[in-house]
XYZ file of C-alpha atoms in Angstrom:
592
model
C 50.601 12.001 146.459
C 49.915 8.397 146.200
C 47.727 6.857 143.592
C 44.501 5.196 144.680
C 45.839 1.734 143.666
C 48.947 2.452 145.838
C 51.361 1.634 143.046
C 52.495 5.223 142.123
C 53.803 8.181 144.110
C 54.215 11.606 142.488
C 55.923 14.762 143.484
C 54.428 17.437 141.250
C 55.166 21.131 140.602
C 52.967 23.119 138.270
C 49.431 23.245 136.904
C 47.468 21.118 134.604
C 44.911 23.417 132.955
C 42.833 20.866 131.087
C 42.489 18.489 134.182
C 38.729 18.577 133.945
C 38.956 17.269 130.368
C 41.323 14.390 131.502
C 38.990 13.692 134.483
C 35.988 13.377 132.311
C 37.957 11.104 129.836
C 39.091 8.831 132.644
C 35.399 8.619 133.945
C 34.229 7.478 130.584
C 36.944 4.941 130.380
C 36.672 3.309 133.818
C 33.190 4.276 134.888
C 32.276 5.950 138.105
C 35.528 6.912 139.977
C 35.707 7.608 143.737
C 37.869 10.734 143.499
C 39.298 11.885 146.851
C 39.459 15.614 146.017
C 39.348 18.167 143.078
C 43.102 18.728 142.428
C 44.831 18.483 139.159
C 47.533 16.407 140.757
C 45.221 13.568 141.513
C 43.829 13.546 137.988
C 47.299 13.519 136.522
C 48.424 10.681 138.836
C 45.304 8.541 138.174
C 45.504 9.130 134.425
C 49.095 7.733 134.466
C 48.070 4.904 136.557
C 45.274 3.911 134.146
C 46.609 5.141 130.765
C 50.335 5.085 131.131
C 52.902 7.865 131.390
C 53.607 8.714 127.738
C 49.859 8.532 126.740
C 48.980 10.933 129.621
C 51.804 13.313 128.793
C 50.674 13.596 125.159
C 47.396 14.961 126.386
C 48.282 17.285 129.344
C 47.997 20.987 128.655
C 50.000 22.692 131.391
C 53.202 23.737 132.969
C 54.926 21.300 135.120
C 57.780 19.167 136.276
C 57.272 16.035 138.228
C 58.939 12.799 139.630
C 56.992 9.602 139.534
C 57.874 6.542 141.428
C 56.606 3.156 140.553
C 56.566 1.127 143.649
C 55.846 -2.096 141.848
C 58.499 -1.951 139.173
C 60.898 0.129 141.300
C 61.266 2.804 138.544
C 61.718 6.485 138.799
C 60.415 8.752 136.008
C 61.121 12.414 135.566
C 59.079 14.577 133.194
C 58.907 18.227 132.108
C 56.261 20.320 130.317
C 56.502 20.763 126.495
C 57.946 24.318 126.384
C 59.881 24.323 129.579
C 57.944 26.696 131.806
C 58.925 24.632 135.047
C 62.596 23.577 135.762
C 63.843 20.177 136.531
C 67.458 19.251 137.329
C 69.139 15.923 137.668
C 72.454 14.383 137.804
C 75.102 12.266 139.733
C 77.349 13.408 142.592
C 79.748 10.976 144.176
C 77.762 8.043 142.665
C 74.340 9.277 144.039
C 71.467 10.146 141.691
C 69.897 13.490 142.599
C 66.903 15.396 141.272
C 65.096 18.554 142.167
C 63.355 21.600 140.807
C 66.255 23.838 142.146
C 69.889 23.479 142.199
C 69.890 24.793 145.802
C 67.965 21.610 146.802
C 70.661 19.462 145.294
C 73.358 21.398 147.150
C 71.769 20.289 150.465
C 72.536 16.658 149.893
C 75.565 15.169 151.727
C 77.073 13.638 148.503
C 76.957 17.113 146.713
C 80.241 18.100 144.957
C 79.335 21.044 142.855
C 82.272 21.593 140.657
C 81.719 24.407 138.231
C 81.694 23.338 134.587
C 84.055 25.762 132.589
C 82.373 25.081 129.320
C 78.962 25.816 130.773
C 80.453 29.000 132.276
C 81.816 30.050 128.753
C 78.396 29.374 127.275
C 76.728 31.407 130.043
C 78.861 34.415 129.188
C 78.041 34.137 125.546
C 74.270 33.999 126.000
C 73.869 35.322 129.505
C 72.212 32.040 130.407
C 73.268 28.261 130.473
C 71.613 26.476 127.540
C 69.877 23.211 128.429
C 70.600 20.372 128.974
C 73.640 21.821 130.527
C 73.874 23.443 134.011
C 76.725 25.393 135.570
C 77.823 22.300 137.511
C 79.553 19.219 136.096
C 77.425 16.048 135.685
C 74.247 17.958 136.556
C 71.633 18.610 133.813
C 68.411 20.243 132.969
C 65.716 17.866 131.666
C 64.969 19.229 128.134
C 61.369 20.629 127.670
C 58.758 18.100 126.325
C 60.702 15.072 127.508
C 60.875 12.322 130.150
C 63.087 9.317 131.128
C 62.800 6.507 133.456
C 65.511 4.781 135.623
C 65.167 1.568 137.566
C 66.702 1.445 141.035
C 69.173 -0.898 139.742
C 70.220 1.516 137.019
C 70.440 4.354 139.407
C 72.679 2.403 141.655
C 74.966 0.934 139.002
C 74.946 3.801 136.363
C 78.461 5.143 135.644
C 79.046 8.706 137.092
C 80.637 9.991 133.770
C 78.793 11.705 131.004
C 78.433 8.358 129.093
C 76.159 7.215 131.825
C 73.446 9.855 131.231
C 70.106 8.517 130.445
C 68.609 9.497 127.001
C 65.334 11.512 127.596
C 62.356 10.355 125.484
C 60.623 13.242 123.849
C 56.910 13.220 124.048
C 56.698 16.717 122.504
C 59.161 17.734 119.881
C 59.005 21.333 118.580
C 61.054 20.516 115.480
C 58.532 17.764 114.609
C 55.632 20.116 115.266
C 57.227 22.528 112.850
C 57.676 19.796 110.279
C 54.046 18.577 110.506
C 52.742 22.085 110.515
C 54.543 22.995 107.385
C 53.419 19.660 105.676
C 49.784 20.304 106.729
C 49.299 24.011 106.400
C 46.175 25.869 107.698
C 43.521 25.503 105.107
C 41.962 29.055 105.098
C 42.706 32.604 104.347
C 44.262 35.168 106.773
C 40.928 36.170 108.068
C 39.976 32.752 108.960
C 43.397 32.040 110.381
C 43.030 35.140 112.507
C 39.484 33.763 113.805
C 41.161 30.433 114.804
C 44.059 32.118 116.639
C 41.861 34.483 118.597
C 39.446 31.493 119.358
C 42.324 29.308 120.740
C 43.975 32.299 122.556
C 40.695 33.278 124.173
C 40.186 29.651 125.368
C 43.835 29.483 126.633
C 43.258 32.618 128.517
C 40.022 31.315 129.974
C 41.799 28.144 131.215
C 44.549 30.082 132.913
C 42.136 32.451 134.620
C 40.596 29.516 136.584
C 41.835 29.837 140.192
C 40.531 30.085 143.648
C 42.772 33.112 144.383
C 42.982 36.543 142.801
C 44.281 36.699 139.236
C 46.018 39.590 137.210
C 48.055 40.251 134.160
C 51.458 41.737 133.464
C 50.908 44.681 130.997
C 54.079 46.046 129.414
C 52.183 47.936 126.580
C 53.525 45.757 123.877
C 51.508 43.621 121.440
C 51.510 40.367 123.329
C 50.756 41.327 126.873
C 48.039 43.870 125.590
C 46.347 40.997 123.642
C 46.337 38.794 126.672
C 44.927 41.616 128.753
C 42.333 42.456 126.220
C 41.107 38.892 125.962
C 41.115 38.520 129.721
C 39.103 41.784 130.218
C 36.658 40.404 127.625
C 35.889 37.367 129.750
C 35.706 39.148 133.045
C 32.600 40.674 134.638
C 34.656 43.134 136.570
C 37.857 45.108 135.795
C 40.897 42.891 135.728
C 44.086 43.866 137.482
C 46.993 44.981 135.356
C 50.670 45.628 136.546
C 53.408 47.655 134.855
C 57.093 48.715 135.719
C 58.176 52.133 134.610
C 61.520 53.872 134.289
C 62.419 57.559 134.630
C 64.726 57.107 131.593
C 62.249 57.468 128.672
C 64.214 55.298 126.334
C 63.392 52.324 128.585
C 59.874 53.367 129.713
C 56.793 51.761 128.397
C 54.667 52.548 131.460
C 52.883 55.467 129.850
C 51.766 53.356 126.884
C 50.653 50.498 129.256
C 48.722 53.041 131.327
C 46.844 54.429 128.224
C 45.951 50.805 127.213
C 44.680 49.910 130.601
C 42.592 52.930 130.666
C 41.077 52.056 127.276
C 40.365 48.482 128.315
C 39.033 49.596 131.613
C 41.361 47.602 133.815
C 42.301 48.299 137.391
C 45.874 49.397 136.731
C 48.889 49.200 139.085
C 52.293 50.711 138.148
C 55.628 51.286 139.861
C 58.453 53.516 138.642
C 61.836 52.025 139.425
C 65.025 54.044 140.467
C 68.616 52.747 140.254
C 68.542 52.631 144.169
C 65.546 50.088 143.988
C 67.458 48.100 141.423
C 70.574 47.980 143.601
C 68.461 46.594 146.484
C 67.281 43.717 144.229
C 70.780 42.612 143.009
C 71.722 40.676 146.345
C 68.627 38.708 145.917
C 69.363 37.504 142.331
C 71.733 34.534 143.024
C 69.207 32.979 145.421
C 66.313 33.699 143.010
C 67.929 32.305 139.757
C 69.820 29.394 141.285
C 72.473 29.333 138.693
C 74.107 32.286 136.964
C 71.540 34.150 134.943
C 72.194 37.529 133.337
C 69.224 38.754 131.271
C 69.143 42.363 132.866
C 65.386 42.533 132.478
C 65.389 40.114 135.503
C 65.336 43.154 137.664
C 62.169 44.769 136.371
C 60.590 41.319 136.136
C 61.327 40.714 139.766
C 59.978 44.189 140.670
C 56.786 43.661 138.668
C 56.173 40.247 140.244
C 56.675 41.857 143.777
C 54.174 44.599 142.704
C 51.695 42.114 141.505
C 51.951 39.882 144.637
C 50.721 42.668 146.767
C 47.408 42.374 145.003
C 47.056 38.888 143.400
C 48.365 35.331 143.689
C 48.295 34.338 139.987
C 49.358 36.422 137.028
C 49.206 35.919 133.317
C 51.895 37.237 130.900
C 52.224 37.656 127.156
C 55.631 35.896 126.733
C 56.027 33.685 123.653
C 54.537 35.896 121.032
C 57.942 37.004 119.468
C 59.070 33.417 119.095
C 55.807 32.085 117.693
C 54.779 34.947 115.433
C 58.105 36.354 114.303
C 58.227 39.396 116.413
C 61.987 40.103 117.081
C 63.644 42.778 114.873
C 66.723 40.555 114.702
C 64.873 38.139 112.494
C 64.526 40.754 109.845
C 68.088 42.071 110.244
C 69.581 38.613 110.071
C 67.652 37.768 106.992
C 68.657 40.989 105.302
C 72.307 40.965 106.108
C 72.945 37.214 105.603
C 71.460 37.322 102.072
C 74.046 39.938 101.263
C 77.094 38.368 103.187
C 76.659 34.902 101.924
C 77.443 36.125 98.329
C 81.054 36.887 99.468
C 83.281 33.734 99.192
C 84.014 32.187 102.641
C 87.717 32.171 101.693
C 87.519 35.917 102.070
C 84.941 36.198 104.830
C 86.774 33.722 107.054
C 89.604 36.212 107.609
C 87.206 38.929 108.879
C 86.919 37.476 112.448
C 90.775 37.786 113.017
C 90.565 41.459 111.853
C 87.788 42.040 114.518
C 90.346 41.246 117.277
C 93.123 43.432 115.859
C 91.398 46.734 114.819
C 90.948 49.164 117.595
C 87.253 50.426 117.813
C 88.398 53.871 118.840
C 90.393 54.185 115.671
C 87.388 52.922 113.608
C 85.222 55.569 115.477
C 87.660 58.251 114.285
C 87.676 57.054 110.714
C 83.928 56.764 110.485
C 83.440 60.297 111.774
C 85.641 61.564 108.894
C 83.667 59.331 106.456
C 80.267 60.026 107.814
C 79.250 62.049 104.694
C 79.403 58.804 102.654
C 76.597 57.318 104.770
C 72.720 58.144 104.536
C 71.737 60.502 107.348
C 69.619 58.035 109.241
C 72.773 55.767 109.705
C 75.278 58.327 110.657
C 74.805 58.174 114.335
C 74.166 54.381 114.357
C 77.334 53.269 112.800
C 80.158 52.768 115.163
C 83.413 51.105 115.599
C 81.818 48.452 117.865
C 79.135 47.652 115.409
C 81.664 47.369 112.458
C 83.665 45.032 114.528
C 80.649 42.955 115.273
C 79.892 42.829 111.643
C 83.342 41.623 110.815
C 82.865 38.769 113.220
C 79.378 37.995 111.895
C 80.791 37.927 108.292
C 82.935 35.005 109.164
C 79.982 32.690 109.717
C 79.888 29.659 107.469
C 75.998 29.407 107.337
C 72.754 31.237 108.407
C 72.505 29.481 111.834
C 76.160 30.136 112.642
C 75.528 33.778 111.723
C 72.410 34.096 113.774
C 74.196 32.445 116.810
C 76.872 35.005 116.544
C 74.398 37.796 116.214
C 72.711 36.864 119.553
C 76.038 36.315 121.348
C 77.648 38.735 123.707
C 81.022 37.421 122.977
C 82.630 36.461 119.658
C 83.324 32.811 119.070
C 87.167 33.279 119.063
C 87.290 35.277 122.279
C 85.989 34.864 125.857
C 86.613 35.761 129.396
C 86.885 32.059 130.760
C 90.400 30.784 131.389
C 89.880 27.007 130.678
C 87.341 26.130 128.105
C 86.880 23.770 125.216
C 84.548 26.164 123.386
C 81.449 23.937 123.039
C 78.514 25.457 121.246
C 74.833 25.925 122.161
C 73.448 22.301 122.165
C 70.259 23.491 120.437
C 72.205 24.389 117.311
C 72.571 20.866 116.285
C 68.820 20.314 116.281
C 68.307 22.915 113.525
C 71.468 22.447 111.480
C 69.831 19.846 109.141
C 66.866 22.012 108.261
C 66.737 23.715 104.869
C 67.384 27.515 105.289
C 65.098 28.418 102.332
C 62.851 29.999 104.979
C 65.362 31.726 107.272
C 62.618 33.123 109.536
C 61.114 29.619 110.420
C 64.594 28.302 111.273
C 65.486 31.321 113.590
C 62.034 31.102 115.343
C 62.529 27.355 115.863
C 66.050 27.795 117.447
C 64.580 30.509 119.800
C 61.572 28.284 120.774
C 63.976 25.468 121.864
C 66.688 27.505 123.462
C 66.281 31.217 124.121
C 62.524 30.992 125.137
C 62.814 28.145 127.706
C 66.487 28.845 128.858
C 66.130 32.731 129.209
C 62.610 34.187 128.897
C 60.755 31.471 130.867
C 63.605 31.180 133.492
C 63.366 34.833 134.095
C 59.594 34.823 134.546
C 59.204 31.646 136.487
C 62.105 32.322 139.048
C 61.062 36.045 139.599
C 57.453 35.185 140.087
C 58.023 32.226 142.381
C 60.452 34.203 144.516
C 57.642 36.455 145.202
C 55.124 33.519 145.902
C 53.368 34.544 142.597
C 52.269 31.931 139.994
C 52.841 32.974 136.428
C 50.861 31.509 133.616
C 51.551 31.954 129.864
C 48.542 31.655 127.492
C 50.510 31.965 124.321
C 52.379 28.831 124.992
C 49.376 26.690 124.948
C 50.316 23.594 122.780
C 47.207 24.116 120.630
C 48.493 27.612 119.712
C 52.054 26.541 119.053
C 50.799 23.891 116.592
C 48.564 26.399 114.797
C 51.392 28.842 114.563
C 53.486 26.437 112.650
C 50.643 25.704 110.237
C 50.248 29.471 109.368
C 51.988 30.904 106.264
C 54.806 33.303 106.999
C 52.882 36.277 105.718
C 50.411 35.764 108.687
C 53.405 36.475 110.948
C 55.590 38.983 109.224
C 55.013 41.377 106.232
C 57.042 44.318 105.035
C 59.495 43.901 107.943
C 56.684 44.182 110.514
C 56.176 41.051 112.918
C 53.217 39.499 114.714
C 50.803 40.483 111.926
C 48.030 38.146 113.178
C 48.327 39.245 116.749
C 48.275 42.912 115.671
C 45.059 42.210 113.838
C 43.501 40.626 116.752
C 44.539 43.514 119.015
C 43.084 46.064 116.677
C 39.636 44.652 117.417
C 40.166 45.790 121.060
C 42.469 48.909 120.760
C 42.767 51.946 118.416
C 45.544 51.699 115.675
C 47.734 54.343 117.334
C 47.967 52.167 120.558
C 49.032 49.158 118.503
C 51.230 50.343 115.715
C 54.155 51.552 117.817
C 57.875 50.546 117.550
C 58.904 47.520 119.517
C 60.545 48.369 122.808
C 62.467 45.959 124.855
C 61.808 45.325 128.669
C 65.230 46.231 129.830
C 67.072 48.665 132.222
C 69.564 51.486 131.435
C 72.415 49.108 132.208
C 75.226 51.002 130.446
C 74.733 54.228 132.519
C 73.748 52.401 135.833
C 77.091 50.477 135.796
C 79.078 53.717 135.239
C 76.875 55.522 137.923
C 75.030 54.223 140.967
C 76.330 50.617 140.512
C 79.994 51.622 140.112
C 81.236 50.701 143.583
C 79.415 47.325 143.389
C 81.146 46.635 140.084
C 84.568 47.600 141.356
C 84.110 45.250 144.517
C 83.199 42.270 142.293
C 85.918 42.818 139.685
C 88.673 43.312 142.130
C 91.861 42.021 140.496
C 93.031 40.047 143.544
C 89.735 38.379 144.052
C 89.431 37.364 140.309
C 93.040 35.860 140.416
C 92.250 33.990 143.546
C 89.057 32.460 142.273
C 90.834 31.531 138.974
C 87.822 31.248 136.507
C 88.087 34.430 134.535
C 90.833 35.962 132.413
C 91.712 38.889 134.657
C 93.276 41.149 132.138
C 90.409 40.751 129.745
C 87.869 41.481 132.452
C 89.655 44.481 133.821
C 90.278 45.867 130.430
C 86.482 45.454 129.612
C 85.535 47.435 132.755
C 88.057 50.090 132.164
C 86.865 50.785 128.655
C 83.324 50.866 129.964
C 83.846 52.988 133.089
C 85.652 55.629 131.011
C 83.070 55.669 128.430
C 85.173 54.434 125.552
C 82.879 51.454 124.932
C 79.480 50.207 125.970
C 80.253 46.877 127.355
C 77.305 46.802 129.762
C 75.755 43.444 128.634
C 79.048 41.526 128.698
C 79.831 42.981 131.955
C 76.401 42.168 133.460
C 77.099 38.388 132.635
C 80.462 38.610 134.365
C 78.864 40.472 137.309
C 76.091 37.992 137.729
C 78.473 35.083 137.775
C 80.674 36.870 140.396
C 77.614 37.587 142.606
C 76.382 33.989 142.176
C 79.905 32.681 142.996
C 80.074 34.705 146.292
C 76.708 33.270 147.174
C 77.882 29.609 147.017
């Protein structure tokens, strides 16, 4: 779209939810305005033309990525939404500056090289996603959430092609600074008043995201977050809203029954689909094209299927993502806090040796020893303790500080081992952002790291790509900037108390659901990956991990990968999550 003055051209992907507010503000500033239509894109573009890029970005409430060309100054600007709901890639290939919402678009350019970055591959296998600003390709980057940068035509033509030539993005939203300001200016009220304010903002956020000229629904997993969004959505609808759930025949992974009961209580028009391993297998060939670069959160399969289910009924869907990161919902926060407080008391001169032991001791021997020593452990832990968990504990104990401990805890590979042949062992770029923060409040630091890395690079990637692949638009009310600011102003006891997270969201939900539907153990949105790999997906695994193919490709340590698969296939170890990362890379590589 071209601005009315003719100076600016925008290529825009996403939604601006508060565009009516921006439109009214612009009309007050310049008087009567001859609008050409009613789109949020036009309002965004005209606001930039009259108020400037950074001022406009500071007021936009939405999910977006866009490129803006200034015809007068001959300057290109790229920008991405505050939390990173929409993707934006950029980089240089054979001296040409490229940018797009998808890597597959860049690959169409005649100057495309597409050399795989071994360090990015190593980080992908550690986390099962490639952390921003890196991508799987050399000299191609993701624009960090909440940032923008501008390049003149001259700079694009003359900029060196090496890493030193990268522009420095300017943050217009900085989650770390939002955290600092929130803690310096805490919410002035008691827990009841805080609860009222959160519900008021979340209700308005849901209202803004319900505005559409097409049918709108909501993903309902049965958990706290999606149930809260569904309840507030139903409260604002004059007819039953449409809810969507995926179920599994394996009860350990099935939340569909809980979701169905919640939908019945709220009075929604509920849709559910039970997934078999056969249906999952049919989705796998679509994943490389859907996710664009290697991505291995195994819940990508049910997310794709629930998106497909929803698209048969609606065009826009709301989801409850973000509640865990904003309101301290992950069990790992509690466990990390508990174990680090014990481990840090052991001198590092002793703990530092533990990681080496973890690579020497055989887990099967540990399993045997633990069985003979089981009488020493409390009954509730006897089935939980295993050789694998003990070795993971040894690796964790070698951490120097809380954040390296947490980073190791969420990694699928230890820091001193990996499956990639040539690698320099770079760490997650987001870690440097939180390293200077005091760890007197462990929970806040862990939540911050997840908000700037795991949330945008895993959770939001999973939802955005799966929904868009099914021509479905996903919207996330909990990630409204107003709610994020308020969440950081709240005291920790409003989020977690006695080991239970999301206190404030639970209290809001109790206004809409009976307690037995709210107070249930947290359950992840995953697939029975360990058994599926040994069973219905076994031939697929054998094909992808064929030794001759691995050696010809040359990216992975063949002996390490084959040993991993052998131990898993025979039931000696459960390496499903490590293997899933390798398999997703192999599937993606074949698709290139």
